[in-house]
PDB file of C-alpha atoms in Angstrom:
ATOM      1  CA  MET G   1       0.034  -0.033   0.000  1.00 97.00           C
ATOM      2  CA  LYS G   2       1.519   3.293  -1.105  1.00 98.00           C
ATOM      3  CA  ILE G   3       0.178   6.438   0.566  1.00 98.00           C
ATOM      4  CA  ALA G   4       0.676  10.167   0.047  1.00 98.00           C
ATOM      5  CA  ALA G   5       0.030  13.193   2.287  1.00 98.00           C
ATOM      6  CA  ILE G   6      -0.551  16.555   0.500  1.00 98.00           C
ATOM      7  CA  GLN G   7       1.023  19.338   2.479  1.00 98.00           C
ATOM      8  CA  MET G   8      -0.418  22.193   0.236  1.00 98.00           C
ATOM      9  CA  ALA G   9      -0.921  26.000   0.511  1.00 97.00           C
ATOM     10  CA  VAL G  10      -4.322  27.126   1.432  1.00 98.00           C
ATOM     11  CA  GLY G  11      -5.601  30.639   0.259  1.00 97.00           C
ATOM     12  CA  GLN G  12      -8.838  32.744   0.477  1.00 97.00           C
ATOM     13  CA  ASP G  13     -10.252  31.374  -2.848  1.00 98.00           C
ATOM     14  CA  LYS G  14     -12.185  28.111  -2.087  1.00 98.00           C
ATOM     15  CA  MET G  15     -12.389  26.855  -5.626  1.00 98.00           C
ATOM     16  CA  GLU G  16      -8.633  27.552  -6.169  1.00 98.00           C
ATOM     17  CA  ASN G  17      -7.786  25.548  -3.009  1.00 98.00           C
ATOM     18  CA  VAL G  18      -9.866  22.574  -4.288  1.00 98.00           C
ATOM     19  CA  MET G  19      -8.489  22.705  -7.662  1.00 98.00           C
ATOM     20  CA  ARG G  20      -4.766  22.948  -6.224  1.00 98.00           C
ATOM     21  CA  ALA G  21      -5.678  19.802  -4.175  1.00 98.00           C
ATOM     22  CA  GLY G  22      -6.798  18.276  -7.428  1.00 98.00           C
ATOM     23  CA  ARG G  23      -3.447  19.018  -9.116  1.00 98.00           C
ATOM     24  CA  TYR G  24      -1.514  17.404  -6.185  1.00 98.00           C
ATOM     25  CA  LEU G  25      -3.645  14.425  -6.329  1.00 98.00           C
ATOM     26  CA  GLU G  26      -2.956  13.864  -9.795  1.00 98.00           C
ATOM     27  CA  GLN G  27       0.776  13.908  -9.059  1.00 98.00           C
ATOM     28  CA  ALA G  28       0.309  11.425  -6.119  1.00 98.00           C
ATOM     29  CA  ALA G  29      -1.697   9.181  -8.346  1.00 98.00           C
ATOM     30  CA  ALA G  30       1.030   9.317 -10.954  1.00 98.00           C
ATOM     31  CA  GLN G  31       3.620   8.210  -8.357  1.00 97.00           C
ATOM     32  CA  GLY G  32       1.479   5.263  -7.638  1.00 98.00           C
ATOM     33  CA  ALA G  33      -0.344   6.164  -4.422  1.00 98.00           C
ATOM     34  CA  ASP G  34      -3.290   3.821  -3.445  1.00 98.00           C
ATOM     35  CA  LEU G  35      -4.478   6.409  -0.858  1.00 98.00           C
ATOM     36  CA  ALA G  36      -3.949  10.228  -0.597  1.00 98.00           C
ATOM     37  CA  VAL G  37      -4.733  12.494   2.360  1.00 98.00           C
ATOM     38  CA  LEU G  38      -5.402  16.278   2.373  1.00 98.00           C
ATOM     39  CA  PRO G  39      -4.796  18.628   5.306  1.00 98.00           C
ATOM     40  CA  GLU G  40      -7.405  19.923   7.862  1.00 98.00           C
ATOM     41  CA  MET G  41      -9.380  22.816   6.439  1.00 98.00           C
ATOM     42  CA  PHE G  42      -7.632  22.439   3.135  1.00 98.00           C
ATOM     43  CA  CYS G  43     -10.280  24.466   1.278  1.00 98.00           C
ATOM     44  CA  CYS G  44     -10.470  27.694   3.530  1.00 97.00           C
ATOM     45  CA  PRO G  45      -8.351  29.720   5.834  1.00 96.00           C
ATOM     46  CA  TYR G  46      -8.143  28.336   9.439  1.00 94.00           C
ATOM     47  CA  GLN G  47     -10.149  31.085  11.020  1.00 94.00           C
ATOM     48  CA  THR G  48     -13.160  30.490  13.243  1.00 94.00           C
ATOM     49  CA  GLU G  49     -15.105  33.337  11.860  1.00 95.00           C
ATOM     50  CA  LEU G  50     -14.696  32.163   8.317  1.00 97.00           C
ATOM     51  CA  PHE G  51     -15.847  28.569   8.803  1.00 97.00           C
ATOM     52  CA  PRO G  52     -19.556  29.304   8.510  1.00 97.00           C
ATOM     53  CA  VAL G  53     -18.865  31.454   5.468  1.00 97.00           C
ATOM     54  CA  TYR G  54     -17.212  28.600   3.570  1.00 98.00           C
ATOM     55  CA  ALA G  55     -19.311  25.763   4.872  1.00 98.00           C
ATOM     56  CA  GLU G  56     -21.134  23.587   2.428  1.00 98.00           C
ATOM     57  CA  ARG G  57     -23.544  20.672   2.771  1.00 98.00           C
ATOM     58  CA  GLU G  58     -22.646  17.131   2.044  1.00 98.00           C
ATOM     59  CA  GLY G  59     -23.022  16.355  -1.587  1.00 98.00           C
ATOM     60  CA  GLN G  60     -22.630  19.970  -2.731  1.00 98.00           C
ATOM     61  CA  GLU G  61     -19.834  21.386  -5.188  1.00 98.00           C
ATOM     62  CA  THR G  62     -16.582  20.601  -3.169  1.00 98.00           C
ATOM     63  CA  TRP G  63     -17.886  17.263  -2.197  1.00 98.00           C
ATOM     64  CA  LYS G  64     -18.590  16.433  -5.916  1.00 98.00           C
ATOM     65  CA  MET G  65     -15.142  17.709  -6.866  1.00 98.00           C
ATOM     66  CA  LEU G  66     -13.411  15.466  -4.276  1.00 98.00           C
ATOM     67  CA  ALA G  67     -15.458  12.466  -5.302  1.00 98.00           C
ATOM     68  CA  GLY G  68     -14.421  13.119  -8.970  1.00 98.00           C
ATOM     69  CA  TYR G  69     -10.856  13.232  -8.076  1.00 98.00           C
ATOM     70  CA  ALA G  70     -10.856   9.896  -6.268  1.00 98.00           C
ATOM     71  CA  LYS G  71     -12.730   8.256  -9.301  1.00 98.00           C
ATOM     72  CA  THR G  72     -10.603   9.936 -11.961  1.00 98.00           C
ATOM     73  CA  HIS G  73      -7.408   8.830 -10.398  1.00 98.00           C
ATOM     74  CA  GLY G  74      -8.541   5.465  -9.040  1.00 98.00           C
ATOM     75  CA  ILE G  75      -7.436   6.262  -5.570  1.00 98.00           C
ATOM     76  CA  TYR G  76      -8.789   6.297  -1.895  1.00 98.00           C
ATOM     77  CA  LEU G  77      -9.114   9.964  -0.837  1.00 99.00           C
ATOM     78  CA  VAL G  78      -9.082  10.975   2.757  1.00 99.00           C
ATOM     79  CA  ALA G  79     -10.263  14.485   1.939  1.00 98.00           C
ATOM     80  CA  GLY G  80      -8.675  16.412   4.685  1.00 98.00           C
ATOM     81  CA  SER G  81     -11.374  18.407   6.467  1.00 98.00           C
ATOM     82  CA  MET G  82     -13.729  21.215   5.460  1.00 98.00           C
ATOM     83  CA  PRO G  83     -16.552  23.219   7.061  1.00 98.00           C
ATOM     84  CA  GLU G  84     -19.832  21.258   6.828  1.00 98.00           C
ATOM     85  CA  LEU G  85     -23.242  22.760   7.075  1.00 98.00           C
ATOM     86  CA  GLY G  86     -25.228  19.909   8.744  1.00 97.00           C
ATOM     87  CA  GLY G  87     -28.977  19.088   8.303  1.00 95.00           C
ATOM     88  CA  ASP G  88     -29.327  20.722  11.706  1.00 95.00           C
ATOM     89  CA  ASN G  89     -27.742  24.043  10.204  1.00 97.00           C
ATOM     90  CA  ARG G  90     -24.934  23.546  12.587  1.00 98.00           C
ATOM     91  CA  VAL G  91     -21.326  23.806  11.266  1.00 98.00           C
ATOM     92  CA  TYR G  92     -18.905  20.886  11.894  1.00 98.00           C
ATOM     93  CA  ASN G  93     -15.179  20.227  11.026  1.00 98.00           C
ATOM     94  CA  THR G  94     -15.746  17.267   8.714  1.00 98.00           C
ATOM     95  CA  SER G  95     -13.565  14.746   6.782  1.00 98.00           C
ATOM     96  CA  TYR G  96     -14.981  12.632   4.018  1.00 98.00           C
ATOM     97  CA  VAL G  97     -13.429   9.533   2.714  1.00 98.00           C
ATOM     98  CA  PHE G  98     -14.023   8.289  -0.866  1.00 99.00           C
ATOM     99  CA  ASP G  99     -13.130   4.980  -2.520  1.00 98.00           C
ATOM    100  CA  ARG G 100     -11.552   4.365  -5.963  1.00 98.00           C
ATOM    101  CA  ARG G 101     -14.833   4.779  -7.675  1.00 98.00           C
ATOM    102  CA  GLY G 102     -15.561   8.032  -6.011  1.00 98.00           C
ATOM    103  CA  ARG G 103     -18.128   6.592  -3.493  1.00 98.00           C
ATOM    104  CA  GLN G 104     -18.209   7.953   0.009  1.00 98.00           C
ATOM    105  CA  ILE G 105     -17.255   5.324   2.444  1.00 98.00           C
ATOM    106  CA  GLY G 106     -16.503   7.335   5.530  1.00 98.00           C
ATOM    107  CA  LYS G 107     -17.155  10.596   7.335  1.00 98.00           C
ATOM    108  CA  HIS G 108     -15.732  11.953  10.598  1.00 98.00           C
ATOM    109  CA  ARG G 109     -16.795  15.072  12.405  1.00 98.00           C
ATOM    110  CA  LYS G 110     -14.119  16.479  14.691  1.00 98.00           C
ATOM    111  CA  VAL G 111     -15.050  15.148  18.134  1.00 97.00           C
ATOM    112  CA  HIS G 112     -12.719  17.380  20.251  1.00 96.00           C
ATOM    113  CA  LEU G 113     -12.750  20.917  19.278  1.00 94.00           C
ATOM    114  CA  PHE G 114      -9.587  22.974  19.483  1.00 87.00           C
ATOM    115  CA  ASP G 115     -10.326  25.337  22.261  1.00 88.00           C
ATOM    116  CA  ILE G 116      -6.877  26.478  23.890  1.00 81.00           C
ATOM    117  CA  ASP G 117      -5.363  29.529  25.506  1.00 86.00           C
ATOM    118  CA  VAL G 118      -1.709  28.958  26.212  1.00 83.00           C
ATOM    119  CA  GLU G 119      -0.078  31.793  28.267  1.00 84.00           C
ATOM    120  CA  GLY G 120       2.464  33.526  25.930  1.00 82.00           C
ATOM    121  CA  GLY G 121       1.465  31.268  23.099  1.00 77.00           C
ATOM    122  CA  GLN G 122      -1.621  30.327  21.072  1.00 75.00           C
ATOM    123  CA  TYR G 123      -5.336  31.234  21.676  1.00 81.00           C
ATOM    124  CA  PHE G 124      -7.901  29.526  19.512  1.00 84.00           C
ATOM    125  CA  LYS G 125     -11.471  28.559  20.073  1.00 91.00           C
ATOM    126  CA  GLU G 126     -13.099  26.492  17.407  1.00 94.00           C
ATOM    127  CA  SER G 127     -16.257  26.320  19.471  1.00 94.00           C
ATOM    128  CA  ASP G 128     -17.098  29.871  18.670  1.00 94.00           C
ATOM    129  CA  THR G 129     -18.466  28.705  15.341  1.00 95.00           C
ATOM    130  CA  LEU G 130     -18.151  24.907  15.305  1.00 97.00           C
ATOM    131  CA  TRP G 131     -19.983  21.977  16.800  1.00 97.00           C
ATOM    132  CA  ALA G 132     -18.410  18.798  17.994  1.00 97.00           C
ATOM    133  CA  GLY G 133     -19.125  15.393  16.343  1.00 97.00           C
ATOM    134  CA  GLU G 134     -19.568  12.026  18.200  1.00 95.00           C
ATOM    135  CA  GLY G 135     -17.790   8.742  18.100  1.00 93.00           C
ATOM    136  CA  MET G 136     -14.884   7.062  16.279  1.00 97.00           C
ATOM    137  CA  THR G 137     -14.681   6.617  12.507  1.00 98.00           C
ATOM    138  CA  LEU G 138     -13.585   3.439  10.734  1.00 98.00           C
ATOM    139  CA  PHE G 139     -13.604   2.648   6.899  1.00 98.00           C
ATOM    140  CA  GLU G 140     -12.734  -0.328   4.878  1.00 98.00           C
ATOM    141  CA  THR G 141     -10.241  -0.909   2.115  1.00 98.00           C
ATOM    142  CA  GLU G 142      -8.674  -3.958   0.380  1.00 98.00           C
ATOM    143  CA  PHE G 143      -5.697  -3.219   2.696  1.00 98.00           C
ATOM    144  CA  GLY G 144      -7.913  -3.797   5.902  1.00 98.00           C
ATOM    145  CA  THR G 145      -9.590  -1.522   8.293  1.00 98.00           C
ATOM    146  CA  MET G 146      -8.502   2.215   8.622  1.00 98.00           C
ATOM    147  CA  GLY G 147      -9.181   4.801  11.108  1.00 98.00           C
ATOM    148  CA  LEU G 148      -9.820   8.549  10.847  1.00 98.00           C
ATOM    149  CA  CYS G 149      -9.812  11.547  13.195  1.00 98.00           C
ATOM    150  CA  ILE G 150      -8.953  15.216  13.026  1.00 98.00           C
ATOM    151  CA  CYS G 151      -6.230  17.174  14.569  1.00 97.00           C
ATOM    152  CA  PHE G 152      -6.945  17.759  18.298  1.00 95.00           C
ATOM    153  CA  ASP G 153      -8.642  14.226  18.379  1.00 98.00           C
ATOM    154  CA  ILE G 154      -5.128  12.801  18.613  1.00 98.00           C
ATOM    155  CA  ARG G 155      -4.650  14.095  22.115  1.00 97.00           C
ATOM    156  CA  PHE G 156      -7.317  11.615  23.383  1.00 97.00           C
ATOM    157  CA  PRO G 157      -5.973   8.006  23.540  1.00 97.00           C
ATOM    158  CA  GLU G 158      -9.274   6.413  24.249  1.00 96.00           C
ATOM    159  CA  LEU G 159     -10.387   7.396  20.731  1.00 97.00           C
ATOM    160  CA  PHE G 160      -7.449   5.524  19.270  1.00 97.00           C
ATOM    161  CA  GLY G 161      -8.186   2.744  21.569  1.00 96.00           C
ATOM    162  CA  GLN G 162     -11.776   2.441  20.122  1.00 96.00           C
ATOM    163  CA  MET G 163     -10.438   2.477  16.660  1.00 98.00           C
ATOM    164  CA  ALA G 164      -7.819  -0.220  17.348  1.00 96.00           C
ATOM    165  CA  ALA G 165     -10.441  -2.477  18.952  1.00 95.00           C
ATOM    166  CA  GLY G 166     -12.398  -1.986  15.768  1.00 97.00           C
ATOM    167  CA  GLY G 167      -9.661  -3.450  13.789  1.00 97.00           C
ATOM    168  CA  ALA G 168      -7.864  -0.213  12.608  1.00 98.00           C
ATOM    169  CA  ARG G 169      -4.352  -0.972  11.182  1.00 98.00           C
ATOM    170  CA  MET G 170      -3.675   2.644  10.455  1.00 98.00           C
ATOM    171  CA  VAL G 171      -5.264   5.995  11.375  1.00 98.00           C
ATOM    172  CA  PHE G 172      -5.171   9.067   9.252  1.00 99.00           C
ATOM    173  CA  VAL G 173      -5.119  12.608  10.956  1.00 98.00           C
ATOM    174  CA  PRO G 174      -5.726  15.633   8.874  1.00 98.00           C
ATOM    175  CA  ALA G 175      -4.321  18.317  11.311  1.00 98.00           C
ATOM    176  CA  ALA G 176      -3.126  21.962  11.554  1.00 96.00           C
ATOM    177  CA  PHE G 177      -1.007  22.126  14.645  1.00 96.00           C
ATOM    178  CA  ASN G 178       0.439  25.657  15.271  1.00 94.00           C
ATOM    179  CA  MET G 179       3.740  27.308  16.171  1.00 94.00           C
ATOM    180  CA  THR G 180       3.045  26.707  19.926  1.00 92.00           C
ATOM    181  CA  THR G 181       1.743  23.111  19.992  1.00 93.00           C
ATOM    182  CA  GLY G 182       3.584  21.827  16.738  1.00 96.00           C
ATOM    183  CA  PRO G 183       7.188  21.977  18.072  1.00 97.00           C
ATOM    184  CA  ALA G 184       6.243  20.700  21.573  1.00 96.00           C
ATOM    185  CA  HIS G 185       3.792  17.923  20.756  1.00 97.00           C
ATOM    186  CA  TRP G 186       3.460  16.986  17.106  1.00 98.00           C
ATOM    187  CA  GLU G 187       5.958  14.348  16.705  1.00 98.00           C
ATOM    188  CA  LEU G 188       5.533  13.159  20.433  1.00 98.00           C
ATOM    189  CA  LEU G 189       1.756  12.501  19.875  1.00 98.00           C
ATOM    190  CA  PHE G 190       2.079  10.778  16.528  1.00 98.00           C
ATOM    191  CA  ARG G 191       4.940   8.425  17.919  1.00 98.00           C
ATOM    192  CA  ALA G 192       2.892   7.841  21.042  1.00 98.00           C
ATOM    193  CA  ARG G 193      -0.341   6.859  19.459  1.00 98.00           C
ATOM    194  CA  ALA G 194       1.477   4.493  16.893  1.00 98.00           C
ATOM    195  CA  LEU G 195       3.287   3.002  19.858  1.00 98.00           C
ATOM    196  CA  ASP G 196       0.341   2.593  22.178  1.00 97.00           C
ATOM    197  CA  TYR G 197      -1.877   0.898  19.607  1.00 97.00           C
ATOM    198  CA  GLN G 198       0.817  -0.793  17.406  1.00 98.00           C
ATOM    199  CA  MET G 199      -0.450   0.837  14.220  1.00 98.00           C
ATOM    200  CA  TYR G 200       0.645   3.382  11.473  1.00 98.00           C
ATOM    201  CA  VAL G 201      -0.413   6.891  12.105  1.00 98.00           C
ATOM    202  CA  MET G 202      -0.186   9.561   9.422  1.00 99.00           C
ATOM    203  CA  GLY G 203      -0.726  13.263   9.906  1.00 98.00           C
ATOM    204  CA  CYS G 204      -1.305  15.619   7.047  1.00 98.00           C
ATOM    205  CA  ALA G 205      -0.986  19.437   7.525  1.00 98.00           C
ATOM    206  CA  PRO G 206      -1.256  22.533   5.431  1.00 98.00           C
ATOM    207  CA  MET G 207       2.129  24.223   4.523  1.00 98.00           C
ATOM    208  CA  ARG G 208       3.122  27.151   6.687  1.00 98.00           C
ATOM    209  CA  ASP G 209       2.108  30.627   5.291  1.00 97.00           C
ATOM    210  CA  GLU G 210       3.575  33.488   7.313  1.00 94.00           C
ATOM    211  CA  THR G 211       1.170  35.910   5.714  1.00 93.00           C
ATOM    212  CA  ALA G 212      -1.883  34.028   7.108  1.00 94.00           C
ATOM    213  CA  SER G 213      -3.523  34.744  10.492  1.00 90.00           C
ATOM    214  CA  TYR G 214      -2.910  31.151  11.596  1.00 92.00           C
ATOM    215  CA  HIS G 215       0.693  29.718  11.147  1.00 95.00           C
ATOM    216  CA  SER G 216       0.528  25.924  10.502  1.00 96.00           C
ATOM    217  CA  TRP G 217       3.478  23.829  11.828  1.00 98.00           C
ATOM    218  CA  GLY G 218       3.498  21.716   8.843  1.00 98.00           C
ATOM    219  CA  HIS G 219       5.648  18.757   9.128  1.00 98.00           C
ATOM    220  CA  SER G 220       3.342  16.104   7.705  1.00 98.00           C
ATOM    221  CA  ILE G 221       4.397  12.853   9.206  1.00 98.00           C
ATOM    222  CA  LEU G 222       4.161   9.099   9.242  1.00 99.00           C
ATOM    223  CA  THR G 223       4.899   7.027  12.342  1.00 98.00           C
ATOM    224  CA  ASP G 224       5.012   3.177  12.513  1.00 98.00           C
ATOM    225  CA  PRO G 225       3.860   0.499  14.930  1.00 98.00           C
ATOM    226  CA  TRP G 226       7.299   0.519  16.627  1.00 98.00           C
ATOM    227  CA  GLY G 227       6.860   4.168  17.497  1.00 98.00           C
ATOM    228  CA  ARG G 228       9.417   5.485  14.929  1.00 98.00           C
ATOM    229  CA  VAL G 229       9.085   8.350  12.540  1.00 98.00           C
ATOM    230  CA  VAL G 230       9.073   6.759   9.129  1.00 98.00           C
ATOM    231  CA  CYS G 231       9.200  10.129   7.137  1.00 98.00           C
ATOM    232  CA  GLN G 232       8.368  13.718   7.774  1.00 98.00           C
ATOM    233  CA  LEU G 233       8.239  17.037   5.732  1.00 98.00           C
ATOM    234  CA  ASP G 234       9.364  20.399   6.910  1.00 98.00           C
ATOM    235  CA  GLU G 235       7.093  23.442   6.719  1.00 98.00           C
ATOM    236  CA  LYS G 236       7.092  23.859   2.946  1.00 98.00           C
ATOM    237  CA  GLU G 237       4.557  22.718   0.324  1.00 98.00           C
ATOM    238  CA  GLY G 238       5.018  19.240  -0.910  1.00 98.00           C
ATOM    239  CA  ILE G 239       4.011  15.476  -1.031  1.00 98.00           C
ATOM    240  CA  LEU G 240       5.064  13.024   1.649  1.00 98.00           C
ATOM    241  CA  THR G 241       4.850   9.490   0.178  1.00 98.00           C
ATOM    242  CA  ALA G 242       5.498   6.005   1.785  1.00 98.00           C
ATOM    243  CA  GLN G 243       5.119   2.416   1.362  1.00 98.00           C
ATOM    244  CA  ILE G 244       3.460   0.657   4.173  1.00 98.00           C
ATOM    245  CA  ASP G 245       4.890  -2.478   5.537  1.00 98.00           C
ATOM    246  CA  TRP G 246       2.024  -4.636   6.871  1.00 98.00           C
ATOM    247  CA  GLU G 247       4.490  -7.502   7.903  1.00 98.00           C
ATOM    248  CA  LEU G 248       6.106  -5.008  10.252  1.00 98.00           C
ATOM    249  CA  LEU G 249       2.733  -4.351  11.968  1.00 98.00           C
ATOM    250  CA  GLU G 250       1.988  -8.089  12.269  1.00 97.00           C
ATOM    251  CA  ARG G 251       5.464  -8.731  13.684  1.00 98.00           C
ATOM    252  CA  VAL G 252       5.308  -5.998  16.262  1.00 98.00           C
ATOM    253  CA  ARG G 253       1.774  -7.044  17.350  1.00 97.00           C
ATOM    254  CA  ARG G 254       3.086 -10.750  17.679  1.00 96.00           C
ATOM    255  CA  GLU G 255       6.157 -10.056  19.514  1.00 96.00           C
ATOM    256  CA  ILE G 256       4.559  -7.572  22.013  1.00 96.00           C
ATOM    257  CA  PRO G 257       1.034  -8.789  22.196  1.00 94.00           C
ATOM    258  CA  LEU G 258      -0.653  -5.850  23.881  1.00 90.00           C
ATOM    259  CA  GLY G 259      -4.054  -7.003  22.575  1.00 79.00           C
ATOM    260  CA  ARG G 260      -3.897  -9.948  24.944  1.00 72.00           C
ATOM    261  CA  TYR G 261      -3.639  -7.577  27.942  1.00 66.00           C
ATOM    262  CA  GLU G 262      -6.344  -5.244  26.609  1.00 64.00           C
ATOM    263  CA  LYS G 263      -8.835  -8.089  26.580  1.00 61.00           C
ATOM    264  CA  ARG G 264      -7.870  -8.891  30.165  1.00 55.00           C
ATOM    265  CA  ILE G 265      -8.428  -5.281  31.280  1.00 54.00           C
ATOM    266  CA  ASN G 266     -11.802  -4.892  29.313  1.00 61.00           C
ATOM    267  CA  GLY G 267     -13.104  -8.239  30.276  1.00 56.00           C
TER     268      GLY G 267
END
């Protein structure tokens, strides 16, 4: 299984952002990717007051374009995240997943909203305009069961425990850590979740734009079941590609059988 994380620039023009994603997905497919991931809020600036402005309902224009990219290139697409206007007229931070035929096979609404106030660092409050989703998200591929969560969700091990119990071999995390939390916690969290649950974990971030109001840490990353960093970008725009070694996953789970003890703890 070959995967690709698209660390792209995100500007004010929604359709230009979506088309930029399409150009990168074409490149990823040409490089042999089976599955590609886009960043959190890949189609709009990461600003709370703008999320309702850019929000679309499921099945509208951006959704259709994403489904079309997956079908055209014959890839699985974890479509980062975007503001979704729900049937309840609330706005959610939502990630859609499409299969190789462009059919939606997964959907995750960010469960843990990014509300922080770090003294001398970052202040951000997603709950000013967003509502939280509920529960964990899994989707099926010919490579096995995959998990999906969004950014701040990675700080909650119990969510990963639920995905692991559901059979997840890998979890994808569209994310946009900032210049306070990124240097401190980004790599640590991805290594920890991969080690804790003996799985691959991939994070996909937007590139850093110093002219934007929110500065992304970037550093899209892949960690393996042994808790190692397989590969990682810097802050610039680019594509992170990797070949997944499922034999490594099976060997780690066999040699250190944590699942056996999880069953004892959970009855």
